[in-house]
mmCIF file of C-alpha atoms in Angstrom:
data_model
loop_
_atom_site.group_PDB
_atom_site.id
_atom_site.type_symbol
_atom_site.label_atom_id
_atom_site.label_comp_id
_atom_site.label_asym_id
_atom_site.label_seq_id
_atom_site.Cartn_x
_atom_site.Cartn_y
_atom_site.Cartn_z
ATOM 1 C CA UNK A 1 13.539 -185.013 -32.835
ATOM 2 C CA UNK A 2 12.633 -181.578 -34.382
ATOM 3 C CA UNK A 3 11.586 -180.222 -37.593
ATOM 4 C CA UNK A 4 14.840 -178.332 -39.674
ATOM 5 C CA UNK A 5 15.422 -175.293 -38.372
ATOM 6 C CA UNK A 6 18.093 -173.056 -39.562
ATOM 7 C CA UNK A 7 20.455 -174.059 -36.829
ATOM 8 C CA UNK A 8 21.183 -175.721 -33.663
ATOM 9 C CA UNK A 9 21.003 -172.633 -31.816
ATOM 10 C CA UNK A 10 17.188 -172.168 -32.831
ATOM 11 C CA UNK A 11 16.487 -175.741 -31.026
ATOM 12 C CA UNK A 12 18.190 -174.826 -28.218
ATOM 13 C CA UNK A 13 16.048 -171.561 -28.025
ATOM 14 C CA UNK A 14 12.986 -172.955 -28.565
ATOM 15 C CA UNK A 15 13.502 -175.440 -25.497
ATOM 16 C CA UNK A 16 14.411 -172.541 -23.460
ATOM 17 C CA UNK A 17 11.253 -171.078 -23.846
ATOM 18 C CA UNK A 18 9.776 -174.012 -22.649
ATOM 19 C CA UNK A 19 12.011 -173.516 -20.064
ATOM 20 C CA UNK A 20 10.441 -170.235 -18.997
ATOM 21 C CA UNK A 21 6.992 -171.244 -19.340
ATOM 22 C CA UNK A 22 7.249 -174.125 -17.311
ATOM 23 C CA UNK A 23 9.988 -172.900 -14.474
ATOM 24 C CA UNK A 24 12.214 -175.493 -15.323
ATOM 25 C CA UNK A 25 10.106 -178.132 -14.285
ATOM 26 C CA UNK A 26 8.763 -181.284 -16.369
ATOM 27 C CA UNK A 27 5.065 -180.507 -17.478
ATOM 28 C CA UNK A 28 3.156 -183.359 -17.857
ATOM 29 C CA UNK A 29 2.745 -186.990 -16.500
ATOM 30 C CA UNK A 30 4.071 -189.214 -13.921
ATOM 31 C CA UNK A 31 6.966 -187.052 -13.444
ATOM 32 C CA UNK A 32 5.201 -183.739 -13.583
ATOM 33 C CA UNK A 33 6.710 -180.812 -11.530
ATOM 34 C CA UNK A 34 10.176 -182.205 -11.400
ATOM 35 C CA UNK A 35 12.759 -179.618 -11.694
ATOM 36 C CA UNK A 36 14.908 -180.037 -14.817
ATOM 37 C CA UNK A 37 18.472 -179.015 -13.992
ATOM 38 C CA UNK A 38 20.310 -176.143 -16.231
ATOM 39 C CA UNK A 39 22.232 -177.683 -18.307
ATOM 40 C CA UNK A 40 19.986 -180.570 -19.320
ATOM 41 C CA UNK A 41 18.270 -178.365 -21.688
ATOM 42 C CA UNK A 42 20.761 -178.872 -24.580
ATOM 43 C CA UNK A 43 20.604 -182.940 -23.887
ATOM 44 C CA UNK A 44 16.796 -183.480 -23.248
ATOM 45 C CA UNK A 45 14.212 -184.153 -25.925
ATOM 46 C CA UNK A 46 11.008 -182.060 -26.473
ATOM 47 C CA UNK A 47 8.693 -184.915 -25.405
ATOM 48 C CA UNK A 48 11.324 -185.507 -21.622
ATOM 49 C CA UNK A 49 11.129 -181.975 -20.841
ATOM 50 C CA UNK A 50 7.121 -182.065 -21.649
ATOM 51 C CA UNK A 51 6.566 -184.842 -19.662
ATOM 52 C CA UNK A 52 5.106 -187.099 -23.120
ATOM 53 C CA UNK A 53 8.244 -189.259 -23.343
ATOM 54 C CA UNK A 54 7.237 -192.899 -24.024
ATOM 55 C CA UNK A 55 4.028 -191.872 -22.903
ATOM 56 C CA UNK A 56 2.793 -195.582 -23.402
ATOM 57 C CA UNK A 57 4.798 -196.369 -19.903
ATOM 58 C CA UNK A 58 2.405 -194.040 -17.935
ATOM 59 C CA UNK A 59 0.200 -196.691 -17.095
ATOM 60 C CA UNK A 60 2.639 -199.054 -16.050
ATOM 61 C CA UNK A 61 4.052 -196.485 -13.390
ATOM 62 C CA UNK A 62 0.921 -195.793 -12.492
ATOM 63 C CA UNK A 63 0.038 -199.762 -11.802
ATOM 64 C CA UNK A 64 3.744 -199.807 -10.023
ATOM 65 C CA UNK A 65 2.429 -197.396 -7.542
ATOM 66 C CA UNK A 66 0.320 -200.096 -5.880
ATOM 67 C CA UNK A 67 3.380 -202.371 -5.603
ATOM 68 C CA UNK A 68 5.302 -201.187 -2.750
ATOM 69 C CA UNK A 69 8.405 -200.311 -4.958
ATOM 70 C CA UNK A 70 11.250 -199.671 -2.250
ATOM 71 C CA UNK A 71 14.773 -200.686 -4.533
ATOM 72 C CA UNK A 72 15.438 -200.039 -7.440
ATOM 73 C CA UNK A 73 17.532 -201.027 -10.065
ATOM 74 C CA UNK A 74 17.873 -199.221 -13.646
ATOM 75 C CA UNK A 75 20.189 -200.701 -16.443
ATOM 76 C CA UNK A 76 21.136 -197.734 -19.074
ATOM 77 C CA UNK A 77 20.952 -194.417 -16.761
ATOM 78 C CA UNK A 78 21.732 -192.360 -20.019
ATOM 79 C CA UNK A 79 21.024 -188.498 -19.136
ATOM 80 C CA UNK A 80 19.294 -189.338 -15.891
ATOM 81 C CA UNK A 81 15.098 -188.783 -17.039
ATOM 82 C CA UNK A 82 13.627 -192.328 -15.467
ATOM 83 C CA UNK A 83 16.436 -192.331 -12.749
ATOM 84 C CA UNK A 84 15.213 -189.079 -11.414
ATOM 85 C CA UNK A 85 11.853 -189.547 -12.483
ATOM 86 C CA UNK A 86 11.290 -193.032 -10.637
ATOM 87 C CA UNK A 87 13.244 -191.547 -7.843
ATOM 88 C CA UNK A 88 10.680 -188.511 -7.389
ATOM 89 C CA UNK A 89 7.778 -190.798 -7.706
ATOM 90 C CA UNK A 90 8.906 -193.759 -5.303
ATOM 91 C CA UNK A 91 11.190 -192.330 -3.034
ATOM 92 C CA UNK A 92 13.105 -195.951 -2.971
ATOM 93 C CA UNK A 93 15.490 -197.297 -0.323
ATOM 94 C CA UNK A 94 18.078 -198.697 -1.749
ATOM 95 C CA UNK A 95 18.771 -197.267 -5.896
ATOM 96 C CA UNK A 96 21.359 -198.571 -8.400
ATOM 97 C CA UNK A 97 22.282 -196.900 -11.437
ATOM 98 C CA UNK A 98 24.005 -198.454 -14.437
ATOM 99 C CA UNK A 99 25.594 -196.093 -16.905
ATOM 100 C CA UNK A 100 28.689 -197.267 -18.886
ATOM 101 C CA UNK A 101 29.467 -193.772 -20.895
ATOM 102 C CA UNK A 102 30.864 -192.117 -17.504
ATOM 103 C CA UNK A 103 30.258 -188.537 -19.094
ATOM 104 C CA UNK A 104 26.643 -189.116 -18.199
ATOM 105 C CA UNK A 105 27.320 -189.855 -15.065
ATOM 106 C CA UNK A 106 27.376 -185.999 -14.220
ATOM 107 C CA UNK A 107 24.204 -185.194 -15.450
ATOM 108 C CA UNK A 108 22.710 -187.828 -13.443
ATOM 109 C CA UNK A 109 23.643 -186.243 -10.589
ATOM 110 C CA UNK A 110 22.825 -182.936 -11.519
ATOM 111 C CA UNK A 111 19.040 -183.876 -11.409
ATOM 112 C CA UNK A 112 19.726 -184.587 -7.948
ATOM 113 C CA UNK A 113 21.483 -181.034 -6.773
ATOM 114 C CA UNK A 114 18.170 -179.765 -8.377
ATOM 115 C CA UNK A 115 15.220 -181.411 -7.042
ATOM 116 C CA UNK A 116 15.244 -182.503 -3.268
ATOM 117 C CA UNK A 117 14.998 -186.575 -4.096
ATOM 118 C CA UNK A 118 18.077 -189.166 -2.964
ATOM 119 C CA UNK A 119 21.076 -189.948 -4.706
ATOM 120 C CA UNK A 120 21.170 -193.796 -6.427
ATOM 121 C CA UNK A 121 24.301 -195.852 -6.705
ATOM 122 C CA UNK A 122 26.026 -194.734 -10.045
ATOM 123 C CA UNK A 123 28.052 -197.980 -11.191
ATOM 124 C CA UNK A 124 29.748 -198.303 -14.936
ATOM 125 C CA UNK A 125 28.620 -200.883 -17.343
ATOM 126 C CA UNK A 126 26.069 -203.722 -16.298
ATOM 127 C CA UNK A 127 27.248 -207.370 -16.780
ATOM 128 C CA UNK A 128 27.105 -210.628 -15.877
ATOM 129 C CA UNK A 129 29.908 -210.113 -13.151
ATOM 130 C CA UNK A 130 28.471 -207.534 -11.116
ATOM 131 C CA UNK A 131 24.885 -207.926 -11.820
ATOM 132 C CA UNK A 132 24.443 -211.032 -9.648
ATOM 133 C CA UNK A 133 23.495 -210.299 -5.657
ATOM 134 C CA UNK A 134 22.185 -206.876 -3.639
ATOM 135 C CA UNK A 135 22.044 -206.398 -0.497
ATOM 136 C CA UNK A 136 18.049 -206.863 -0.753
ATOM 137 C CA UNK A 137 15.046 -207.915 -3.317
ATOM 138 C CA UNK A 138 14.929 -205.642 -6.092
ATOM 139 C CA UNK A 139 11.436 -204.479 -6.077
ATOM 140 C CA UNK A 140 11.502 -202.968 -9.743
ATOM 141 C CA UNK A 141 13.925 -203.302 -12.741
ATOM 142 C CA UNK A 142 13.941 -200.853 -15.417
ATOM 143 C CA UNK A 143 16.184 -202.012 -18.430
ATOM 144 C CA UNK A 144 17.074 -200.397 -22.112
ATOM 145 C CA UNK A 145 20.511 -201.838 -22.915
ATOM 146 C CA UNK A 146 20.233 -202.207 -26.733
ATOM 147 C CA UNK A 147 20.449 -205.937 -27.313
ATOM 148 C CA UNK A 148 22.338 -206.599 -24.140
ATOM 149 C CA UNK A 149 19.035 -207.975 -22.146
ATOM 150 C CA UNK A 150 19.574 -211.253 -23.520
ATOM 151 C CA UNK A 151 22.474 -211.950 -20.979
ATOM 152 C CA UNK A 152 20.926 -209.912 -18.245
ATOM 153 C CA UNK A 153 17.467 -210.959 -17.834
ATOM 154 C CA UNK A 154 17.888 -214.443 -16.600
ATOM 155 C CA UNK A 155 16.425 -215.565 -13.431
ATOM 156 C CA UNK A 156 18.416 -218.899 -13.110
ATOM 157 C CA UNK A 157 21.201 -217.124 -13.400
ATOM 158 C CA UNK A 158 19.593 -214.054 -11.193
ATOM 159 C CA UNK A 159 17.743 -215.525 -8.862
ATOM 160 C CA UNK A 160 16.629 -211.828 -7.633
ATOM 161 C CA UNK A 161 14.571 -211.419 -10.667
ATOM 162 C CA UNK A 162 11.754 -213.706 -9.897
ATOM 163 C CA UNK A 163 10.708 -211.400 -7.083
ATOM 164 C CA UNK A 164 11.394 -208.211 -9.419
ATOM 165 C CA UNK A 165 8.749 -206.141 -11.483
ATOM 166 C CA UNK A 166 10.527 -205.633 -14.785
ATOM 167 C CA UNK A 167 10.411 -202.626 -17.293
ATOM 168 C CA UNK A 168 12.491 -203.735 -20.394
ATOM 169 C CA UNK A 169 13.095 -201.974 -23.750
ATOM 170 C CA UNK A 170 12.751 -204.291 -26.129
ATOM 171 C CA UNK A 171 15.509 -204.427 -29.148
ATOM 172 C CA UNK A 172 14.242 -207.155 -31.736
ATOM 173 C CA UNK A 173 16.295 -205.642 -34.328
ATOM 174 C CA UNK A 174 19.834 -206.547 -32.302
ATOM 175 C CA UNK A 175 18.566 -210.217 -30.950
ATOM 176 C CA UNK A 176 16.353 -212.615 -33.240
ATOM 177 C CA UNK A 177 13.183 -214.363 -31.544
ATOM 178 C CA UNK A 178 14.107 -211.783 -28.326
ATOM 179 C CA UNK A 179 10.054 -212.147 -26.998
ATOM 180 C CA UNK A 180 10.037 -215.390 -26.670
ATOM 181 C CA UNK A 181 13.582 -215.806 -25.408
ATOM 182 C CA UNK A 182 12.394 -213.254 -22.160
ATOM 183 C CA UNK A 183 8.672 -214.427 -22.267
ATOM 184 C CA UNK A 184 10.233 -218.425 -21.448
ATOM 185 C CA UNK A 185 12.397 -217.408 -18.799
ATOM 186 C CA UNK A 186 9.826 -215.427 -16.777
ATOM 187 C CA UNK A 187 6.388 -217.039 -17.824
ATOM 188 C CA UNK A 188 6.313 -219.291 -14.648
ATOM 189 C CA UNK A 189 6.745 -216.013 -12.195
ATOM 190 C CA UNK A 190 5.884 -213.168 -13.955
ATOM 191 C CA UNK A 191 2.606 -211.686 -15.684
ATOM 192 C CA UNK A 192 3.925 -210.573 -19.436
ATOM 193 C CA UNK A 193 2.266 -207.682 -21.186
ATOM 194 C CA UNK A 194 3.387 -205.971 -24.250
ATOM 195 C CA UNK A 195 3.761 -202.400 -24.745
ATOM 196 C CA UNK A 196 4.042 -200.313 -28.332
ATOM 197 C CA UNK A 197 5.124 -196.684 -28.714
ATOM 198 C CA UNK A 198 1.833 -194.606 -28.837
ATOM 199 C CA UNK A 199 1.616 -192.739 -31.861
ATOM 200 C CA UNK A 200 -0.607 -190.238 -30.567
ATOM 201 C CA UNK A 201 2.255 -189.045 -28.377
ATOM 202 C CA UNK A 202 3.270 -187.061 -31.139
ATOM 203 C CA UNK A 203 -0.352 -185.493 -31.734
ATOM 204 C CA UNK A 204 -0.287 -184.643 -28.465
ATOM 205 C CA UNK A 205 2.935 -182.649 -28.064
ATOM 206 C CA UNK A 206 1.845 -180.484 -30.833
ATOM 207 C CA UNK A 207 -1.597 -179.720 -29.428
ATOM 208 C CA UNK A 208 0.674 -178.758 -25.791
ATOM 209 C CA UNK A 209 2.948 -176.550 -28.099
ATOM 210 C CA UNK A 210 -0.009 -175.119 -30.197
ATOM 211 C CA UNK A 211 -1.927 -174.566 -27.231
ATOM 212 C CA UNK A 212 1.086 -172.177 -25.708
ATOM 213 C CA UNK A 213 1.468 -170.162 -29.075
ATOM 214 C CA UNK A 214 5.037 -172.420 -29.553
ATOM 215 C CA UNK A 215 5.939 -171.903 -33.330
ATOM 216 C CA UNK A 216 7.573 -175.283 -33.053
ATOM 217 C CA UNK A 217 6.325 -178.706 -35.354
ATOM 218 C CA UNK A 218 6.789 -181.593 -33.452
ATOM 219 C CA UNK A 219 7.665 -184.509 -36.041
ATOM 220 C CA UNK A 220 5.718 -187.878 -36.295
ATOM 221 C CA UNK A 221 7.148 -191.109 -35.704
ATOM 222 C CA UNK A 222 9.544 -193.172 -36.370
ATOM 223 C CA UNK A 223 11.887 -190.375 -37.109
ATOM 224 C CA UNK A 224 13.643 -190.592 -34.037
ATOM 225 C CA UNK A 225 14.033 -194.113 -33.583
ATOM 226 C CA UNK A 226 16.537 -195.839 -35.697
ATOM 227 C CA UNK A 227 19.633 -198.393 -35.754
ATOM 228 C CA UNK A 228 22.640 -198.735 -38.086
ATOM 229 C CA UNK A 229 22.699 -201.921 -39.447
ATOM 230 C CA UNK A 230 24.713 -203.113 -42.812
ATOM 231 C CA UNK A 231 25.830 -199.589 -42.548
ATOM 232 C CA UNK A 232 22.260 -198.228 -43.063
ATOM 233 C CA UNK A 233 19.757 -196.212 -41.487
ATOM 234 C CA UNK A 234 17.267 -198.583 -40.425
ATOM 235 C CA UNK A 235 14.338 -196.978 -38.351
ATOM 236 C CA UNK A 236 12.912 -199.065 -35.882
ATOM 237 C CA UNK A 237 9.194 -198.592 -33.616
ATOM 238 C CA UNK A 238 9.575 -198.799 -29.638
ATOM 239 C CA UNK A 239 8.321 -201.739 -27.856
ATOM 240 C CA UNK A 240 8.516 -202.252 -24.456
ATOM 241 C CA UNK A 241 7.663 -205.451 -21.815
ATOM 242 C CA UNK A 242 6.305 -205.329 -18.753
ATOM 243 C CA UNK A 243 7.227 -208.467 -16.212
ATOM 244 C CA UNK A 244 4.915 -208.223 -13.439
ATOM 245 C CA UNK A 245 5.577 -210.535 -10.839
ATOM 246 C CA UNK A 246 2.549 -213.074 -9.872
#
């Protein structure tokens, strides 16, 4: 997600002076002036540790904050941003995290020994096994498990789900006719709005870094978004869909 620099190390440094300029704490947006842990710096994106990640989600958390979000459930925990993040801005009850590469598992947690929010429920791999009952409604469910939503966004086969808001990451280039698979399942409970990456996130960043006298260029999208497929690079834009329940 950066320009070429002459090596790794230079990325790293650049992020660390970030680091000092914000006191380790995310910058901007819904999750502004939560404390990123040490050793997240090397793992984290430019845009996560500015606060501009995804930035087209903002309004959808801040619509969620009217909904009395109390459990949550997140499929795809990955280095921990939105499960600390929708932990510091909802405070829920009852919090399950899916994460099947276990090495991730740990810096998770380490958001947690840093900032003074609750510790979720760090399970493995979602599936159609596990993912079936908890031990109360599931008030919002965010989901990016590359392709895998087709199995686990069904509320016949969930019941749950029909009384869940839903966050998804959409993956159109893993499952054919994917939108209107989800949109048929949920159009009798849920509200369906589409989200697209906003390409002014990018714009933005780069007037942050300017602003601060960073010597660091940002690059546009898509470059960071992309899939192997037919053993090509194939570079892919970020959709999203929010289920709102009626």
């Amino acid at each position: 997600m950066f320009t070429k620099k002459n090596n790794t190390h230079q990325i790293f440094h650049d992020k660390r002076q970030l680091k000092q300029l914000f006191n380790d704490r995310i910058y901007f947006g819904p999750f502004s002036g939560l404390r990123i842990p040490d050793n997240l710096y090397d793992v984290l994106s430019l845009a996560e540790i500015m606060g501009l990640y995804e930035s087209c989600l903002h309004n959808t958390f801040s619509d969620l904050l009217n909904r009395n979000i109390k459990n949550i459930v997140i499929v795809g925990g990955n280095n921990g941003y939105y499960t600390a993040g929708l932990s510091y801005i909802f405070s829920p009850e009852r919090y399950y995290v899916y994460e099947m590469d276990h090495k991730m598992h740990s810096l998770i947690e380490s958001w947690y020994l840093k900032n003074k929010i609750n510790l979720p429920t760090i399970l493995g791999e979602a599936n159609d096994k596990n993912f079936v009952n908890f031990d109360a409604d599931i008030d919002l469910l965010l989901i990016d498990c590359e392709g895998a939503e087709k199995i686990l966004l069904d509320p016949e086969k969930f019941p749950w789900q029909k009384r869940s808001d839903i966050i998804l990451e959409l993956h159109p280039f893993y499952v054919d006719n994917l939108i209107s698979l989800i949109s048929k399942r949920f159009s009798s409970t849920h509200e369906i709005q589409l989200i697209y990456d906003d390409f002014n996130e990018d714009n933005k960043i780069n007037k942050i870094l300017k602003g601060l006298d960073m010597n660091i260029v940002y690059p546009q999208h898509p470059t960071h978004r992309w899939i192997m497929e037919d053993g090509k690079k194939v570079f892919t834009s970020g959709s999203f869909m929010y289920l709102k329940r009626k």
